[in-house]
């Protein structure tokens, strides 16, 4: 039996006896997003915040906060699957954190394989189009819509389909333009394709971008696919399109995410779905008649009030600027009665001194000579940083008009007539709403494209991360309780499921110490390179140092340290070992229970995992089973070569 210590993250382990074993902290190189690692200063000194890829949305992040060698991991909305435009989460980046905060949103759901899901998604769409119907996909303005766009773009190109695809949001053009410049934050395949062939996956050829519904109404008649905002169907283009298409049995509304409670999307996803729903239609119409007269009078009144306030403010400023106009005390006003003037000056200026007034320039009362005003910028700070005044970020109407000219246009910044009329229309108007009853005769289907790990994967990831304490949030009561009981039984003894506004104490039970290695000890220690760090086995005794806040490790003097058992350091995946053995010419295959059968006689089996309940030692055990033969020793040597020996 071989004891293997995980190499992903060593915890400082101190045995306060006569001898001391220290395993220095080590972590494998991080993901590319680790270029943004923040070490706090001041009150937060010693705290390091590192973002990791979440795999759910572009820019979605799992946060790891480190202090004194202990980690707090905040992992909500993550996805382990590799998708077309995103990499999945790398669970190996988080091993044995002190606290893991994660979600129970999908704890009760199990998803099919990605290939099966994509095939079903495309078959439903193609079948509807071939039947003469239209397909509506309610989506957000960005986010998960990017994955759907790539799926449709790729499939349409492979099959050379002629049906139109539209991406309809107010910011469709801007969204895709921005996404084109974020390829380095996407999946490996997209970034590699651009590096090698300059092929930008979001240089769309099949999907057409629209920013107003008028363009959709003017599109050629025929079956089409429309990705429209918003996903809730409560407002936006998707709301209006649903009202138009719901009564046609040929059409399909395909939901790719679960609707929020109380929304029209959630109502339509019920089983069975309703046969009719009430919706509110809103329309903006110009003011006419008495309403227009009342509006104009109100605007005139407000304008007069603003002018009056501005006039009063200007008068106050004028009084303040002239408040010190006193010839005897104002150094900026030159006294013509000054009899002590030099004779040459008086002779050269026969009229004597002239009175001079610098309008708007009021010197301080304490000044003895003319000076330019200096205003010190005293910035206020609180525990969260610089205090922000929201009024500083209010956009004025004239600035808004200028900015609007650059919104919603094409790549060259041009604005079409419809968008310009929508953005720059300043005619007085009002919103008129009326309630309609819509007969739901179209097909309603839900296929999960939320980009979140399912219940089976969440349990597996939590077990591999093996936190000392677990906090569950964002899930139904049933899903949260189910995941809580599972983790209490299989992962750790401390699982919390707080309610909204409830506070839980997850203070670590471990004690972290900073130690100083004596020079005599350092000269005899043999460090071995392990990634970005070095590890070594140290036999020492704890002693005092001049710095009373820190322990000092001194070499043993009285008796030499006894020999210790060899320690193999590493974290081996059986799949990686299988590939390595196969490269060495060993016939290897997986047997039942995850065991690895090597040749005819030898079997490798993992019988322990790092996520032992209760926060155990975190030692994995690999058992070699088989008779003592040549293959046995050869495979054992290959196994040893995958680890570092201390």
Tab-separated table of N, CA and C in Angstrom, residues 458-516:
chain	number	residue	atom	x	y	z
A	458	UNK	N	-22.221	17.973	-9.166
A	458	UNK	CA	-21.982	18.803	-7.984
A	458	UNK	C	-21.491	17.951	-6.822
A	459	UNK	N	-22.116	16.810	-6.619
A	459	UNK	CA	-21.689	15.924	-5.526
A	459	UNK	C	-20.270	15.425	-5.747
A	460	UNK	N	-19.952	15.075	-6.972
A	460	UNK	CA	-18.607	14.589	-7.276
A	460	UNK	C	-17.559	15.684	-7.075
A	461	UNK	N	-17.869	16.908	-7.526
A	461	UNK	CA	-16.917	18.009	-7.394
A	461	UNK	C	-16.696	18.364	-5.932
A	462	UNK	N	-17.766	18.411	-5.148
A	462	UNK	CA	-17.617	18.720	-3.729
A	462	UNK	C	-16.764	17.663	-3.034
A	463	UNK	N	-16.954	16.404	-3.396
A	463	UNK	CA	-16.149	15.342	-2.792
A	463	UNK	C	-14.676	15.489	-3.155
A	464	UNK	N	-14.388	15.885	-4.391
A	464	UNK	CA	-12.982	16.053	-4.801
A	464	UNK	C	-12.358	17.283	-4.160
A	465	UNK	N	-13.132	18.356	-4.026
A	465	UNK	CA	-12.612	19.553	-3.363
A	465	UNK	C	-12.400	19.298	-1.877
A	466	UNK	N	-13.284	18.507	-1.258
A	466	UNK	CA	-13.150	18.068	0.135
A	466	UNK	C	-12.965	19.228	1.101
A	467	UNK	N	-13.956	20.113	1.220
A	467	UNK	CA	-13.799	21.238	2.145
A	467	UNK	C	-13.922	20.779	3.597
A	468	UNK	N	-13.317	21.554	4.492
A	468	UNK	CA	-13.487	21.273	5.914
A	468	UNK	C	-14.875	21.695	6.383
A	469	UNK	N	-15.382	22.801	5.814
A	469	UNK	CA	-16.731	23.263	6.122
A	469	UNK	C	-17.408	23.659	4.819
A	470	UNK	N	-18.709	23.409	4.744
A	470	UNK	CA	-19.469	23.613	3.513
A	470	UNK	C	-20.691	24.466	3.807
A	471	UNK	N	-20.914	25.490	2.971
A	471	UNK	CA	-22.087	26.359	3.087
A	471	UNK	C	-22.872	26.258	1.787
A	472	UNK	N	-24.159	25.926	1.881
A	472	UNK	CA	-25.016	25.744	0.709
A	472	UNK	C	-25.985	26.912	0.597
A	473	UNK	N	-26.047	27.503	-0.594
A	473	UNK	CA	-26.934	28.635	-0.836
A	473	UNK	C	-27.632	28.426	-2.184
A	474	UNK	N	-28.575	29.317	-2.490
A	474	UNK	CA	-29.187	29.396	-3.825
A	474	UNK	C	-29.749	28.051	-4.281
A	475	UNK	N	-30.813	27.661	-3.649
A	475	UNK	CA	-31.480	26.428	-4.055
A	475	UNK	C	-32.803	26.307	-3.335
A	476	UNK	N	-33.693	25.475	-3.878
A	476	UNK	CA	-34.960	25.240	-3.202
A	476	UNK	C	-34.713	24.516	-1.886
A	477	UNK	N	-35.705	24.559	-1.005
A	477	UNK	CA	-35.559	23.905	0.298
A	477	UNK	C	-35.324	22.407	0.133
A	478	UNK	N	-36.024	21.805	-0.827
A	478	UNK	CA	-35.875	20.363	-1.050
A	478	UNK	C	-34.485	20.024	-1.577
A	479	UNK	N	-34.012	20.800	-2.579
A	479	UNK	CA	-32.693	20.537	-3.149
A	479	UNK	C	-31.588	20.797	-2.137
A	480	UNK	N	-31.734	21.854	-1.352
A	480	UNK	CA	-30.712	22.177	-0.352
A	480	UNK	C	-30.627	21.099	0.714
A	481	UNK	N	-31.758	20.634	1.195
A	481	UNK	CA	-31.748	19.590	2.225
A	481	UNK	C	-31.186	18.284	1.691
A	482	UNK	N	-31.518	17.967	0.447
A	482	UNK	CA	-30.992	16.729	-0.161
A	482	UNK	C	-29.464	16.771	-0.242
A	483	UNK	N	-28.927	17.883	-0.736
A	483	UNK	CA	-27.470	17.992	-0.865
A	483	UNK	C	-26.807	18.070	0.505
A	484	UNK	N	-27.455	18.707	1.457
A	484	UNK	CA	-26.892	18.801	2.808
A	484	UNK	C	-26.742	17.421	3.434
A	485	UNK	N	-27.770	16.606	3.346
A	485	UNK	CA	-27.691	15.267	3.936
A	485	UNK	C	-26.655	14.402	3.231
A	486	UNK	N	-26.550	14.546	1.922
A	486	UNK	CA	-25.535	13.783	1.192
A	486	UNK	C	-24.134	14.173	1.636
A	487	UNK	N	-23.881	15.466	1.768
A	487	UNK	CA	-22.540	15.922	2.143
A	487	UNK	C	-22.213	15.583	3.590
A	488	UNK	N	-23.197	15.633	4.468
A	488	UNK	CA	-22.958	15.222	5.853
A	488	UNK	C	-22.546	13.762	5.934
A	489	UNK	N	-23.069	12.963	5.049
A	489	UNK	CA	-22.777	11.525	5.081
A	489	UNK	C	-21.474	11.189	4.372
A	490	UNK	N	-21.139	11.900	3.302
A	490	UNK	CA	-20.018	11.472	2.463
A	490	UNK	C	-18.867	12.471	2.376
A	491	UNK	N	-19.046	13.734	2.784
A	491	UNK	CA	-18.005	14.738	2.538
A	491	UNK	C	-17.403	15.269	3.828
A	492	UNK	N	-18.175	15.977	4.623
A	492	UNK	CA	-17.628	16.575	5.838
A	492	UNK	C	-18.713	16.669	6.900
A	493	UNK	N	-18.279	16.926	8.114
A	493	UNK	CA	-19.198	16.931	9.255
A	493	UNK	C	-19.824	18.298	9.506
A	494	UNK	N	-19.351	19.313	8.814
A	494	UNK	CA	-19.847	20.667	9.057
A	494	UNK	C	-20.462	21.204	7.769
A	495	UNK	N	-21.780	21.110	7.666
A	495	UNK	CA	-22.514	21.578	6.487
A	495	UNK	C	-23.594	22.543	6.971
A	496	UNK	N	-23.621	23.725	6.371
A	496	UNK	CA	-24.568	24.758	6.763
A	496	UNK	C	-25.442	25.122	5.570
A	497	UNK	N	-26.722	25.393	5.868
A	497	UNK	CA	-27.663	25.835	4.831
A	497	UNK	C	-28.423	27.031	5.377
A	498	UNK	N	-27.791	28.204	5.438
A	498	UNK	CA	-28.425	29.370	6.067
A	498	UNK	C	-29.601	29.895	5.259
A	499	UNK	N	-30.564	30.446	5.981
A	499	UNK	CA	-31.677	31.130	5.342
A	499	UNK	C	-31.257	32.554	4.985
A	500	UNK	N	-32.102	33.260	4.260
A	500	UNK	CA	-31.799	34.634	3.870
A	500	UNK	C	-31.632	35.492	5.121
A	501	UNK	N	-30.545	36.262	5.159
A	501	UNK	CA	-30.178	37.161	6.253
A	501	UNK	C	-29.764	36.408	7.517
A	502	UNK	N	-29.596	35.116	7.440
A	502	UNK	CA	-29.095	34.359	8.593
A	502	UNK	C	-27.569	34.367	8.574
A	503	UNK	N	-26.962	34.486	9.741
A	503	UNK	CA	-25.510	34.518	9.888
A	503	UNK	C	-25.028	33.194	10.456
A	504	UNK	N	-23.979	32.642	9.856
A	504	UNK	CA	-23.390	31.403	10.361
A	504	UNK	C	-21.916	31.659	10.653
A	505	UNK	N	-21.410	31.003	11.671
A	505	UNK	CA	-20.015	31.142	12.074
A	505	UNK	C	-19.223	29.979	11.494
A	506	UNK	N	-18.353	30.278	10.543
A	506	UNK	CA	-17.529	29.245	9.917
A	506	UNK	C	-16.059	29.500	10.212
A	507	UNK	N	-15.786	30.042	11.384
A	507	UNK	CA	-14.409	30.293	11.782
A	507	UNK	C	-13.626	28.989	11.765
A	508	UNK	N	-12.404	29.042	11.266
A	508	UNK	CA	-11.594	27.833	11.129
A	508	UNK	C	-11.170	27.311	12.490
A	509	UNK	N	-11.147	25.993	12.602
A	509	UNK	CA	-10.677	25.345	13.829
A	509	UNK	C	-9.177	25.140	13.821
A	510	UNK	N	-8.533	25.411	12.703
A	510	UNK	CA	-7.096	25.185	12.598
A	510	UNK	C	-6.326	26.409	13.066
A	511	UNK	N	-5.111	26.180	13.505
A	511	UNK	CA	-4.224	27.257	13.913
A	511	UNK	C	-3.063	27.325	12.926
A	512	UNK	N	-2.815	28.500	12.404
A	512	UNK	CA	-1.721	28.691	11.459
A	512	UNK	C	-0.584	29.417	12.160
A	513	UNK	N	0.623	28.967	11.922
A	513	UNK	CA	1.798	29.558	12.544
A	513	UNK	C	2.797	29.955	11.467
A	514	UNK	N	3.456	31.068	11.706
A	514	UNK	CA	4.588	31.449	10.880
A	514	UNK	C	5.860	31.031	11.607
A	515	UNK	N	6.717	30.327	10.911
A	515	UNK	CA	7.935	29.810	11.526
A	515	UNK	C	9.149	30.334	10.777
A	516	UNK	N	10.245	30.450	11.487
A	516	UNK	CA	11.501	30.913	10.923
A	516	UNK	C	12.505	29.781	10.978
